[in-house]
Amino acid sequence: MSRTDDVINGIKQLILRGELRPGQRLPVESELAATLEVSRGSLREGVRALSILGVLNTRQGDGTYVTSLDVSKLLAPLGFLVDLQGEGQAEQVHAIRRLLECESARLAAPRITGEALDEADALLDEAQLILDTKPEEHERIIEIDIAFHRLIADHSGNTLLAGMIEALAGRTVRERLWRSLREDGADRRAHEEHLAIWRALRSGDADAARVRMANHLIGVEEAVRRLADERPEAADHSNATTSAS
């Protein structure tokens, strides 16, 4: 391992042992370098790396602090990793999303509060209104969709799971919006599926919530596959391949 890795692991251990807590200022550079037995240069590199990961936050003129260690922020690089895989990985991302969100729905069913169910119900009421009066507002429908799924994840009782779902959520928006625009009745079908999920959650039926979520997300995955060849970039790629052959 490099000396930078030593710094990263050393600071991680200090956090795990409770010697550094969320919001706490790190010791002065010379003291921390001595504690970790590294040079100041290696310390600075390690601090920069941990800042990128959202573990530390350097404030100009005020020192470096441990962040709140919010799970969703710490998992943000996961979304970046997914982005690096390219557009061709959309199906795989949706498959991972299904695994995570089905478990999220199962866990949330016995835990979700009446207040959260009311909030979800209000989101679905808004979606119904849009579908009945302003069906062209696809982007707002997608925003409601994301909020509905986030609410379920937040009540799963598993902050790591919720953070992973949040990290992936934005990576599926493009395909979901494309489906909304291109597939007749897609928004209304998704809405009916959301209602079925909501009813399962309201009844506290964990198995039903998981199955309803699976049914909903499998439909999304199937639509992504059906519509893949219709997207402009797919057509451009096909034309380029034909020209090159």
Coordinates of N, CA and C in Angstrom, one line a residue:
M1 N 0.8 -1.2 0.0 CA 0.0 0.0 0.0 C 0.9 1.2 0.0
S2 N 0.4 2.3 -0.6 CA 1.1 3.6 -0.6 C 0.9 4.3 0.7
R3 N 1.7 5.3 0.9 CA 1.6 6.1 2.1 C 0.2 6.8 2.2
T4 N -0.3 7.2 1.0 CA -1.6 7.8 1.0 C -2.6 6.8 1.5
D5 N -2.5 5.6 1.1 CA -3.5 4.6 1.6 C -3.3 4.4 3.1
D6 N -2.1 4.6 3.6 CA -1.9 4.5 5.1 C -2.7 5.7 5.8
V7 N -2.7 6.8 5.1 CA -3.4 8.0 5.7 C -4.9 7.7 5.7
I8 N -5.4 7.2 4.5 CA -6.8 6.9 4.4 C -7.3 5.9 5.4
N9 N -6.5 4.8 5.5 CA -6.9 3.8 6.5 C -6.7 4.2 7.9
G10 N -5.7 5.1 8.2 CA -5.5 5.6 9.5 C -6.6 6.4 10.0
I11 N -7.0 7.4 9.1 CA -8.1 8.3 9.5 C -9.4 7.5 9.7
K12 N -9.6 6.5 8.8 CA -10.8 5.6 8.9 C -10.8 4.9 10.3
Q13 N -9.7 4.4 10.7 CA -9.6 3.7 12.0 C -9.9 4.7 13.1
L14 N -9.4 5.9 13.0 CA -9.7 6.9 14.1 C -11.2 7.2 14.2
I15 N -11.9 7.2 13.0 CA -13.3 7.4 13.0 C -14.0 6.2 13.6
L16 N -13.6 5.0 13.2 CA -14.2 3.8 13.7 C -14.1 3.7 15.2
R17 N -12.9 4.1 15.7 CA -12.7 4.0 17.1 C -13.3 5.1 17.9
G18 N -13.9 6.1 17.2 CA -14.6 7.2 17.9 C -13.6 8.3 18.3
E19 N -12.4 8.2 17.9 CA -11.4 9.3 18.2 C -11.7 10.5 17.4
L20 N -12.3 10.3 16.2 CA -12.7 11.4 15.4 C -14.2 11.2 15.1
R21 N -15.0 12.2 15.4 CA -16.5 12.0 15.3 C -17.0 13.0 14.2
P22 N -18.2 12.7 13.7 CA -18.8 13.6 12.7 C -18.9 15.0 13.2
G23 N -18.4 15.9 12.3 CA -18.4 17.3 12.7 C -17.1 17.8 13.4
Q24 N -16.3 16.8 13.8 CA -15.1 17.2 14.6 C -13.9 17.7 13.7
R25 N -13.2 18.6 14.2 CA -12.0 19.1 13.5 C -10.8 18.2 13.7
L26 N -10.1 18.0 12.6 CA -8.9 17.1 12.7 C -7.8 17.8 13.5
P27 N -6.9 17.1 14.1 CA -5.8 17.7 14.8 C -5.0 18.5 13.7
V28 N -4.1 19.3 14.2 CA -3.2 20.1 13.3 C -2.4 19.1 12.5
E29 N -2.0 19.6 11.3 CA -1.3 18.7 10.4 C -0.1 18.0 11.0
S30 N 0.8 18.7 11.7 CA 2.0 18.1 12.2 C 1.7 17.0 13.2
E31 N 0.6 17.2 14.0 CA 0.3 16.3 15.1 C -0.4 15.0 14.4
L32 N -1.2 15.2 13.4 CA -1.9 14.1 12.8 C -0.9 13.3 12.0
A33 N 0.0 14.0 11.3 CA 1.1 13.3 10.5 C 1.9 12.4 11.4
A34 N 2.2 12.9 12.6 CA 3.0 12.1 13.6 C 2.2 10.9 14.1
T35 N 1.0 11.1 14.3 CA 0.1 10.0 14.8 C 0.0 8.9 13.8
L36 N -0.1 9.3 12.5 CA -0.2 8.3 11.5 C 1.1 7.8 10.9
E37 N 2.2 8.5 11.4 CA 3.6 8.1 11.0 C 3.7 8.2 9.5
V38 N 3.3 9.4 9.0 CA 3.4 9.7 7.5 C 4.0 11.1 7.4
S39 N 4.4 11.4 6.2 CA 4.9 12.8 5.9 C 3.7 13.7 5.8
R40 N 3.9 15.0 5.8 CA 2.9 16.0 5.6 C 2.3 15.9 4.2
G41 N 3.2 15.6 3.3 CA 2.8 15.5 1.9 C 1.8 14.4 1.7
S42 N 2.1 13.2 2.3 CA 1.2 12.0 2.2 C -0.1 12.3 2.9
L43 N 0.0 13.0 4.0 CA -1.2 13.4 4.8 C -2.1 14.2 3.9
R44 N -1.6 15.2 3.2 CA -2.4 16.1 2.4 C -3.1 15.3 1.3
E45 N -2.3 14.4 0.7 CA -2.9 13.6 -0.4 C -4.1 12.7 0.1
G46 N -3.8 12.1 1.3 CA -4.9 11.3 1.9 C -6.1 12.1 2.3
V47 N -5.9 13.3 2.8 CA -7.0 14.2 3.1 C -7.8 14.6 1.9
R48 N -7.1 14.9 0.8 CA -7.7 15.3 -0.5 C -8.6 14.1 -1.0
A49 N -8.1 12.9 -0.9 CA -8.8 11.7 -1.3 C -10.1 11.5 -0.5
L50 N -10.0 11.7 0.8 CA -11.1 11.5 1.7 C -12.1 12.7 1.5
S51 N -11.7 13.8 1.1 CA -12.6 14.9 0.8 C -13.4 14.6 -0.4
I52 N -12.8 14.0 -1.4 CA -13.5 13.7 -2.6 C -14.6 12.6 -2.3
L53 N -14.2 11.7 -1.4 CA -15.2 10.7 -1.0 C -16.3 11.2 -0.1
G54 N -16.2 12.4 0.4 CA -17.2 13.0 1.3 C -17.0 12.7 2.7
V55 N -15.8 12.2 3.1 CA -15.6 11.8 4.5 C -15.0 13.1 5.2
L56 N -14.2 13.9 4.6 CA -13.7 15.1 5.2 C -14.1 16.3 4.4
N57 N -14.0 17.4 5.1 CA -14.3 18.7 4.4 C -13.3 19.8 4.9
T58 N -12.6 20.3 4.0 CA -11.6 21.3 4.3 C -12.2 22.7 4.1
R59 N -12.1 23.5 5.2 CA -12.6 24.8 5.2 C -11.5 25.8 5.1
Q60 N -11.4 26.6 4.1 CA -10.3 27.6 4.0 C -10.1 28.4 5.2
G61 N -8.9 28.3 5.8 CA -8.6 29.1 6.9 C -9.1 28.6 8.2
D62 N -9.8 27.5 8.2 CA -10.5 27.0 9.4 C -10.1 25.5 9.7
G63 N -9.4 24.9 8.9 CA -9.0 23.5 9.1 C -9.9 22.5 8.4
T64 N -9.6 21.2 8.7 CA -10.3 20.1 8.1 C -11.2 19.4 9.1
Y65 N -12.4 19.1 8.7 CA -13.4 18.5 9.6 C -13.9 17.2 9.0
V66 N -14.3 16.3 9.9 CA -15.1 15.1 9.5 C -16.5 15.6 9.1
T67 N -17.0 15.1 8.0 CA -18.3 15.5 7.6 C -19.4 14.8 8.5
S68 N -20.6 15.0 8.2 CA -21.7 14.3 8.9 C -21.7 12.8 8.6
L69 N -20.9 12.4 7.7 CA -20.9 11.0 7.3 C -22.3 10.5 6.8
D70 N -23.0 11.4 6.2 CA -24.3 11.0 5.7 C -24.2 9.9 4.6
V71 N -24.9 8.8 4.8 CA -24.7 7.7 3.9 C -25.0 8.0 2.4
S72 N -26.0 8.8 2.1 CA -26.3 9.1 0.7 C -25.2 9.8 0.1
K73 N -24.5 10.7 0.9 CA -23.4 11.5 0.3 C -22.2 10.6 0.1
L74 N -21.9 9.7 1.1 CA -20.8 8.8 1.0 C -20.9 7.8 -0.2
L75 N -22.2 7.5 -0.5 CA -22.4 6.6 -1.6 C -22.5 7.3 -3.0
A76 N -22.4 8.6 -3.0 CA -22.5 9.3 -4.3 C -21.5 8.8 -5.3
P77 N -20.3 8.5 -4.9 CA -19.3 8.0 -5.9 C -19.8 6.7 -6.6
L78 N -20.8 6.0 -6.0 CA -21.3 4.8 -6.6 C -22.0 5.2 -7.9
G79 N -22.8 6.3 -7.9 CA -23.4 6.8 -9.1 C -22.4 7.2 -10.2
F80 N -21.3 7.8 -9.7 CA -20.2 8.1 -10.7 C -19.7 6.9 -11.3
L81 N -19.5 5.8 -10.5 CA -19.0 4.6 -11.0 C -19.9 4.0 -12.1
V82 N -21.2 4.1 -11.8 CA -22.2 3.6 -12.8 C -22.1 4.4 -14.1
D83 N -22.0 5.7 -14.0 CA -21.8 6.6 -15.1 C -20.7 6.2 -16.0
L84 N -19.6 5.8 -15.4 CA -18.4 5.4 -16.1 C -18.6 4.1 -17.0
Q85 N -19.6 3.3 -16.6 CA -19.9 2.1 -17.3 C -20.5 2.3 -18.7
G86 N -21.0 3.5 -18.9 CA -21.6 3.9 -20.2 C -23.0 3.6 -20.3
E87 N -23.6 4.1 -21.4 CA -25.0 3.9 -21.7 C -25.5 2.5 -21.9
G88 N -24.5 1.6 -22.4 CA -24.9 0.2 -22.6 C -25.2 -0.6 -21.4
Q89 N -25.0 0.0 -20.2 CA -25.2 -0.8 -19.0 C -26.6 -0.5 -18.4
A90 N -27.5 0.2 -19.1 CA -28.8 0.6 -18.5 C -29.5 -0.6 -18.0
E91 N -29.6 -1.7 -18.7 CA -30.3 -2.8 -18.3 C -29.8 -3.4 -17.0
Q92 N -28.5 -3.4 -16.9 CA -27.8 -3.9 -15.6 C -28.1 -3.0 -14.4
V93 N -28.1 -1.7 -14.7 CA -28.4 -0.8 -13.6 C -29.9 -1.0 -13.1
H94 N -30.8 -1.1 -14.1 CA -32.2 -1.4 -13.7 C -32.4 -2.7 -13.0
A95 N -31.6 -3.7 -13.3 CA -31.7 -5.0 -12.6 C -31.2 -4.9 -11.2
I96 N -30.2 -4.1 -11.0 CA -29.7 -3.9 -9.6 C -30.7 -3.1 -8.8
R97 N -31.3 -2.1 -9.5 CA -32.3 -1.3 -8.8 C -33.4 -2.1 -8.4
R98 N -33.8 -3.1 -9.2 CA -35.0 -4.0 -8.8 C -34.6 -4.8 -7.6
L99 N -33.4 -5.3 -7.5 CA -33.0 -6.1 -6.4 C -33.1 -5.3 -5.1
L100 N -32.6 -4.1 -5.2 CA -32.5 -3.2 -4.0 C -33.9 -2.7 -3.6
E101 N -34.7 -2.3 -4.6 CA -36.0 -1.7 -4.2 C -37.0 -2.8 -3.8
C102 N -36.9 -4.0 -4.3 CA -37.8 -5.0 -3.9 C -37.6 -5.3 -2.4
E103 N -36.3 -5.4 -2.0 CA -36.0 -5.6 -0.6 C -36.4 -4.4 0.2
S104 N -36.3 -3.2 -0.3 CA -36.7 -2.0 0.4 C -38.2 -2.0 0.7
A105 N -39.0 -2.4 -0.3 CA -40.4 -2.5 -0.1 C -40.8 -3.5 0.9
R106 N -40.1 -4.6 0.9 CA -40.4 -5.7 1.9 C -40.1 -5.2 3.3
L107 N -39.0 -4.5 3.4 CA -38.6 -4.0 4.8 C -39.5 -2.9 5.2
A108 N -40.0 -2.1 4.3 CA -40.7 -0.9 4.6 C -42.2 -1.2 5.1
A109 N -42.7 -2.3 4.5 CA -44.1 -2.7 4.8 C -44.5 -2.7 6.3
P110 N -43.7 -3.3 7.1 CA -44.1 -3.3 8.6 C -43.6 -2.1 9.3
R111 N -42.9 -1.2 8.7 CA -42.2 -0.1 9.4 C -42.8 1.3 9.0
I112 N -43.3 1.4 7.8 CA -43.7 2.7 7.3 C -44.8 3.3 8.2
T113 N -44.7 4.6 8.4 CA -45.6 5.3 9.3 C -46.9 5.7 8.6
G114 N -47.9 6.0 9.3 CA -49.1 6.6 8.8 C -48.9 7.9 8.1
E115 N -48.0 8.7 8.6 CA -47.7 10.0 8.0 C -47.0 9.8 6.7
A116 N -46.1 8.8 6.6 CA -45.4 8.5 5.3 C -46.4 8.0 4.3
L117 N -47.3 7.2 4.7 CA -48.3 6.7 3.8 C -49.2 7.8 3.3
D118 N -49.5 8.7 4.1 CA -50.3 9.9 3.7 C -49.5 10.7 2.7
E119 N -48.2 10.9 2.9 CA -47.4 11.6 2.0 C -47.3 10.9 0.7
A120 N -47.2 9.6 0.7 CA -47.2 8.8 -0.6 C -48.5 8.9 -1.3
D121 N -49.6 8.9 -0.5 CA -50.9 9.0 -1.1 C -51.1 10.4 -1.8
A122 N -50.5 11.4 -1.2 CA -50.6 12.8 -1.8 C -49.8 12.8 -3.1
L123 N -48.7 12.2 -3.1 CA -47.9 12.1 -4.3 C -48.7 11.4 -5.5
L124 N -49.3 10.3 -5.1 CA -50.1 9.6 -6.1 C -51.3 10.3 -6.5
D125 N -51.9 11.1 -5.6 CA -53.1 11.9 -6.0 C -52.6 13.0 -7.0
E126 N -51.5 13.6 -6.8 CA -51.0 14.6 -7.7 C -50.7 13.9 -9.1
A127 N -50.1 12.7 -9.1 CA -49.9 12.0 -10.3 C -51.2 11.8 -11.1
Q128 N -52.2 11.4 -10.3 CA -53.5 11.1 -11.0 C -54.1 12.3 -11.6
L129 N -54.0 13.5 -10.9 CA -54.4 14.7 -11.4 C -53.7 15.1 -12.7
I130 N -52.4 14.9 -12.8 CA -51.7 15.2 -14.0 C -52.1 14.3 -15.1
L131 N -52.2 13.0 -14.8 CA -52.6 12.1 -15.9 C -54.0 12.4 -16.5
D132 N -54.9 13.0 -15.6 CA -56.3 13.3 -16.0 C -56.3 14.6 -16.7
T133 N -55.5 15.6 -16.4 CA -55.6 16.9 -16.9 C -54.4 17.5 -17.7
K134 N -53.2 17.0 -17.4 CA -52.0 17.5 -18.1 C -51.1 16.4 -18.4
P135 N -51.5 15.4 -19.2 CA -50.7 14.2 -19.5 C -49.4 14.5 -20.1
E136 N -49.1 15.7 -20.6 CA -47.9 16.0 -21.2 C -46.8 16.3 -20.2
E137 N -47.1 16.4 -18.9 CA -46.1 16.8 -17.9 C -45.3 15.6 -17.4
H138 N -44.6 15.0 -18.4 CA -43.9 13.8 -18.1 C -42.8 13.9 -17.1
E139 N -42.1 15.1 -17.1 CA -41.0 15.3 -16.2 C -41.5 15.4 -14.7
R140 N -42.6 16.0 -14.5 CA -43.2 16.0 -13.1 C -43.6 14.6 -12.7
I141 N -44.1 13.8 -13.6 CA -44.5 12.5 -13.3 C -43.3 11.7 -12.8
I142 N -42.1 11.9 -13.5 CA -40.9 11.2 -13.1 C -40.4 11.7 -11.7
E143 N -40.6 13.0 -11.5 CA -40.2 13.5 -10.2 C -41.0 12.9 -9.1
I144 N -42.3 12.7 -9.3 CA -43.2 12.1 -8.3 C -42.8 10.6 -8.1
D145 N -42.5 10.0 -9.3 CA -42.0 8.6 -9.2 C -40.8 8.4 -8.3
I146 N -39.8 9.3 -8.5 CA -38.6 9.3 -7.7 C -38.9 9.5 -6.2
A147 N -39.8 10.5 -6.0 CA -40.1 10.8 -4.6 C -40.8 9.7 -3.9
F148 N -41.7 9.0 -4.6 CA -42.4 7.8 -4.1 C -41.5 6.7 -3.7
H149 N -40.6 6.4 -4.6 CA -39.6 5.3 -4.4 C -38.6 5.7 -3.2
R150 N -38.2 7.0 -3.2 CA -37.3 7.4 -2.1 C -38.0 7.3 -0.8
L151 N -39.3 7.6 -0.7 CA -40.0 7.6 0.6 C -40.0 6.1 1.1
I152 N -40.2 5.2 0.2 CA -40.2 3.8 0.6 C -38.9 3.4 1.1
A153 N -37.8 3.7 0.4 CA -36.5 3.4 0.8 C -36.1 4.0 2.1
D154 N -36.6 5.2 2.4 CA -36.3 5.9 3.6 C -36.9 5.2 4.8
H155 N -38.0 4.4 4.6 CA -38.7 3.8 5.7 C -38.4 2.3 5.7
S156 N -37.3 1.9 5.0 CA -36.9 0.5 5.0 C -36.2 0.1 6.3
G157 N -35.7 1.1 7.1 CA -35.0 0.8 8.3 C -33.6 0.5 8.0
N158 N -33.1 0.6 6.8 CA -31.7 0.3 6.4 C -31.2 1.5 5.7
T159 N -30.4 2.3 6.4 CA -29.9 3.6 5.8 C -28.9 3.3 4.6
L160 N -28.2 2.2 4.7 CA -27.2 1.8 3.7 C -28.0 1.5 2.4
L161 N -29.0 0.7 2.5 CA -29.9 0.3 1.4 C -30.5 1.5 0.8
A162 N -31.0 2.4 1.6 CA -31.6 3.6 1.1 C -30.6 4.5 0.4
G163 N -29.4 4.6 0.9 CA -28.4 5.3 0.2 C -28.0 4.8 -1.1
M164 N -27.9 3.5 -1.2 CA -27.6 2.8 -2.5 C -28.7 3.1 -3.5
I165 N -29.9 3.0 -3.1 CA -31.0 3.3 -4.0 C -31.0 4.7 -4.5
E166 N -30.7 5.7 -3.6 CA -30.6 7.1 -3.9 C -29.5 7.3 -4.9
A167 N -28.3 6.6 -4.7 CA -27.2 6.8 -5.6 C -27.5 6.3 -7.0
L168 N -28.4 5.3 -7.2 CA -28.7 4.8 -8.5 C -29.9 5.5 -9.1
A169 N -30.7 6.1 -8.3 CA -32.0 6.7 -8.8 C -31.8 7.6 -10.0
G170 N -30.9 8.5 -9.9 CA -30.7 9.5 -11.0 C -30.2 8.9 -12.2
R171 N -29.6 7.7 -12.1 CA -29.0 7.0 -13.3 C -30.0 6.3 -14.1
T172 N -31.3 6.2 -13.6 CA -32.3 5.5 -14.4 C -33.4 6.5 -14.9
V173 N -33.2 7.8 -14.6 CA -34.2 8.8 -15.0 C -34.3 8.9 -16.5
R174 N -33.2 8.9 -17.2 CA -33.2 9.1 -18.7 C -34.0 8.0 -19.3
E175 N -33.8 6.7 -19.0 CA -34.6 5.7 -19.6 C -36.1 5.7 -19.2
R176 N -36.3 6.1 -18.0 CA -37.7 6.2 -17.5 C -38.5 7.3 -18.2
L177 N -37.8 8.4 -18.4 CA -38.4 9.6 -19.1 C -38.6 9.2 -20.6
W178 N -37.6 8.5 -21.2 CA -37.8 8.1 -22.6 C -39.0 7.2 -22.7
R179 N -39.2 6.3 -21.8 CA -40.3 5.4 -21.8 C -41.6 6.2 -21.7
S180 N -41.6 7.2 -20.8 CA -42.8 8.0 -20.6 C -43.2 8.7 -21.8
L181 N -42.2 9.2 -22.6 CA -42.4 10.0 -23.8 C -42.8 9.1 -25.0
R182 N -42.3 7.9 -25.1 CA -42.4 7.1 -26.3 C -43.4 6.0 -26.2
E183 N -43.8 5.5 -25.0 CA -44.7 4.4 -24.9 C -46.0 4.8 -24.4
D184 N -47.0 4.6 -25.3 CA -48.4 5.0 -24.9 C -48.9 4.3 -23.7
G185 N -49.4 5.1 -22.8 CA -50.0 4.6 -21.5 C -49.0 4.2 -20.5
A186 N -47.7 4.4 -20.7 CA -46.7 4.0 -19.7 C -46.9 4.7 -18.4
D187 N -47.1 6.0 -18.4 CA -47.3 6.7 -17.2 C -48.5 6.2 -16.4
R188 N -49.6 5.9 -17.1 CA -50.8 5.5 -16.4 C -50.5 4.0 -15.8
R189 N -49.9 3.2 -16.6 CA -49.6 1.9 -16.0 C -48.7 1.9 -14.8
A190 N -47.6 2.8 -14.9 CA -46.7 2.9 -13.7 C -47.5 3.5 -12.5
H191 N -48.5 4.4 -12.8 CA -49.3 4.9 -11.7 C -50.1 3.8 -11.0
E192 N -50.7 3.0 -11.8 CA -51.5 1.9 -11.3 C -50.7 0.9 -10.5
E193 N -49.4 0.7 -10.9 CA -48.5 -0.2 -10.2 C -48.1 0.5 -8.9
H194 N -47.9 1.8 -8.9 CA -47.6 2.5 -7.7 C -48.7 2.4 -6.7
L195 N -49.9 2.5 -7.1 CA -51.1 2.3 -6.3 C -51.1 0.9 -5.6
A196 N -50.8 -0.1 -6.4 CA -50.8 -1.5 -5.9 C -49.7 -1.6 -4.8
I197 N -48.5 -1.0 -5.0 CA -47.5 -1.0 -4.0 C -47.9 -0.3 -2.8
W198 N -48.6 0.9 -2.9 CA -49.0 1.6 -1.8 C -50.0 0.8 -1.0
R199 N -51.0 0.2 -1.6 CA -52.0 -0.6 -0.9 C -51.3 -1.8 -0.1
A200 N -50.3 -2.4 -0.7 CA -49.6 -3.4 0.0 C -48.8 -2.9 1.2
L201 N -48.3 -1.7 1.1 CA -47.6 -1.1 2.2 C -48.6 -0.7 3.3
R202 N -49.7 -0.2 2.9 CA -50.7 0.2 3.9 C -51.2 -1.0 4.7
S203 N -51.3 -2.1 4.0 CA -51.8 -3.4 4.7 C -50.7 -4.0 5.6
G204 N -49.4 -3.5 5.4 CA -48.3 -4.1 6.1 C -47.9 -5.4 5.6
D205 N -48.3 -5.8 4.4 CA -47.9 -7.1 3.8 C -46.6 -7.0 3.1
A206 N -45.6 -7.5 3.8 CA -44.2 -7.4 3.3 C -44.0 -8.2 2.0
D207 N -44.6 -9.4 1.9 CA -44.4 -10.2 0.7 C -45.2 -9.6 -0.5
A208 N -46.4 -9.1 -0.2 CA -47.1 -8.4 -1.3 C -46.4 -7.1 -1.8
A209 N -45.8 -6.4 -0.9 CA -45.1 -5.2 -1.2 C -43.9 -5.5 -2.1
R210 N -43.2 -6.6 -1.8 CA -42.1 -7.0 -2.6 C -42.5 -7.4 -4.0
V211 N -43.6 -8.2 -4.0 CA -44.0 -8.7 -5.3 C -44.6 -7.6 -6.2
R212 N -45.3 -6.7 -5.6 CA -45.8 -5.5 -6.4 C -44.7 -4.6 -6.9
M213 N -43.7 -4.5 -6.1 CA -42.5 -3.7 -6.5 C -41.8 -4.4 -7.7
A214 N -41.6 -5.7 -7.5 CA -41.0 -6.5 -8.6 C -41.8 -6.4 -9.9
N215 N -43.1 -6.5 -9.8 CA -43.9 -6.4 -11.0 C -43.7 -5.1 -11.7
H216 N -43.7 -4.0 -10.9 CA -43.5 -2.7 -11.4 C -42.2 -2.5 -12.1
L217 N -41.1 -2.9 -11.5 CA -39.8 -2.7 -12.0 C -39.4 -3.6 -13.1
I218 N -40.0 -4.8 -13.1 CA -39.8 -5.7 -14.3 C -40.4 -5.1 -15.5
G219 N -41.5 -4.5 -15.3 CA -42.2 -3.8 -16.5 C -41.3 -2.7 -17.0
V220 N -40.7 -1.9 -16.1 CA -39.7 -0.9 -16.5 C -38.6 -1.5 -17.3
E221 N -38.0 -2.5 -16.8 CA -36.9 -3.2 -17.5 C -37.2 -3.7 -18.8
E222 N -38.4 -4.3 -19.0 CA -38.9 -4.8 -20.3 C -39.0 -3.6 -21.3
A223 N -39.6 -2.5 -20.8 CA -39.7 -1.3 -21.6 C -38.4 -0.8 -22.1
V224 N -37.4 -0.8 -21.2 CA -36.1 -0.3 -21.5 C -35.5 -1.1 -22.7
R225 N -35.7 -2.4 -22.6 CA -35.2 -3.3 -23.7 C -35.9 -3.0 -25.0
R226 N -37.3 -2.9 -24.9 CA -38.1 -2.7 -26.1 C -37.7 -1.4 -26.8
L227 N -37.5 -0.3 -26.0 CA -37.3 1.0 -26.5 C -35.8 1.3 -26.9
A228 N -34.9 0.4 -26.5 CA -33.5 0.7 -26.7 C -33.1 1.0 -28.1
D229 N -33.7 0.3 -29.1 CA -33.3 0.5 -30.5 C -34.0 1.7 -31.1
E230 N -35.0 2.3 -30.4 CA -35.7 3.5 -30.9 C -34.9 4.8 -30.5
R231 N -34.0 4.7 -29.6 CA -33.4 5.9 -29.2 C -32.4 6.5 -30.2
P232 N -32.4 7.8 -30.4 CA -31.5 8.4 -31.4 C -30.1 7.9 -31.4
E233 N -29.5 7.8 -30.2 CA -28.1 7.4 -30.2 C -27.9 6.0 -30.6
A234 N -29.0 5.1 -30.4 CA -28.9 3.7 -30.9 C -28.9 3.7 -32.4
A235 N -29.8 4.6 -33.0 CA -29.8 4.6 -34.5 C -28.6 5.2 -35.0
D236 N -28.0 6.2 -34.4 CA -26.7 6.8 -34.9 C -25.6 5.7 -34.9
H237 N -25.6 5.0 -33.8 CA -24.6 3.9 -33.7 C -24.7 2.9 -34.8
S238 N -26.0 2.5 -35.0 CA -26.3 1.5 -36.1 C -25.8 2.0 -37.4
N239 N -26.1 3.3 -37.7 CA -25.7 3.9 -39.0 C -24.2 3.9 -39.1
A240 N -23.5 4.3 -38.0 CA -22.1 4.4 -38.1 C -21.5 3.0 -38.3
T241 N -22.1 2.0 -37.7 CA -21.6 0.6 -37.9 C -21.7 0.2 -39.3
T242 N -22.9 0.5 -39.9 CA -23.2 0.1 -41.3 C -22.2 0.8 -42.2
S243 N -21.9 2.1 -42.0 CA -21.1 2.8 -42.8 C -19.6 2.3 -42.8
A244 N -19.3 1.8 -41.6 CA -17.9 1.4 -41.4 C -17.7 0.0 -42.0
S245 N -18.8 -0.8 -42.2 CA -18.6 -2.2 -42.6 C -18.7 -2.3 -44.1

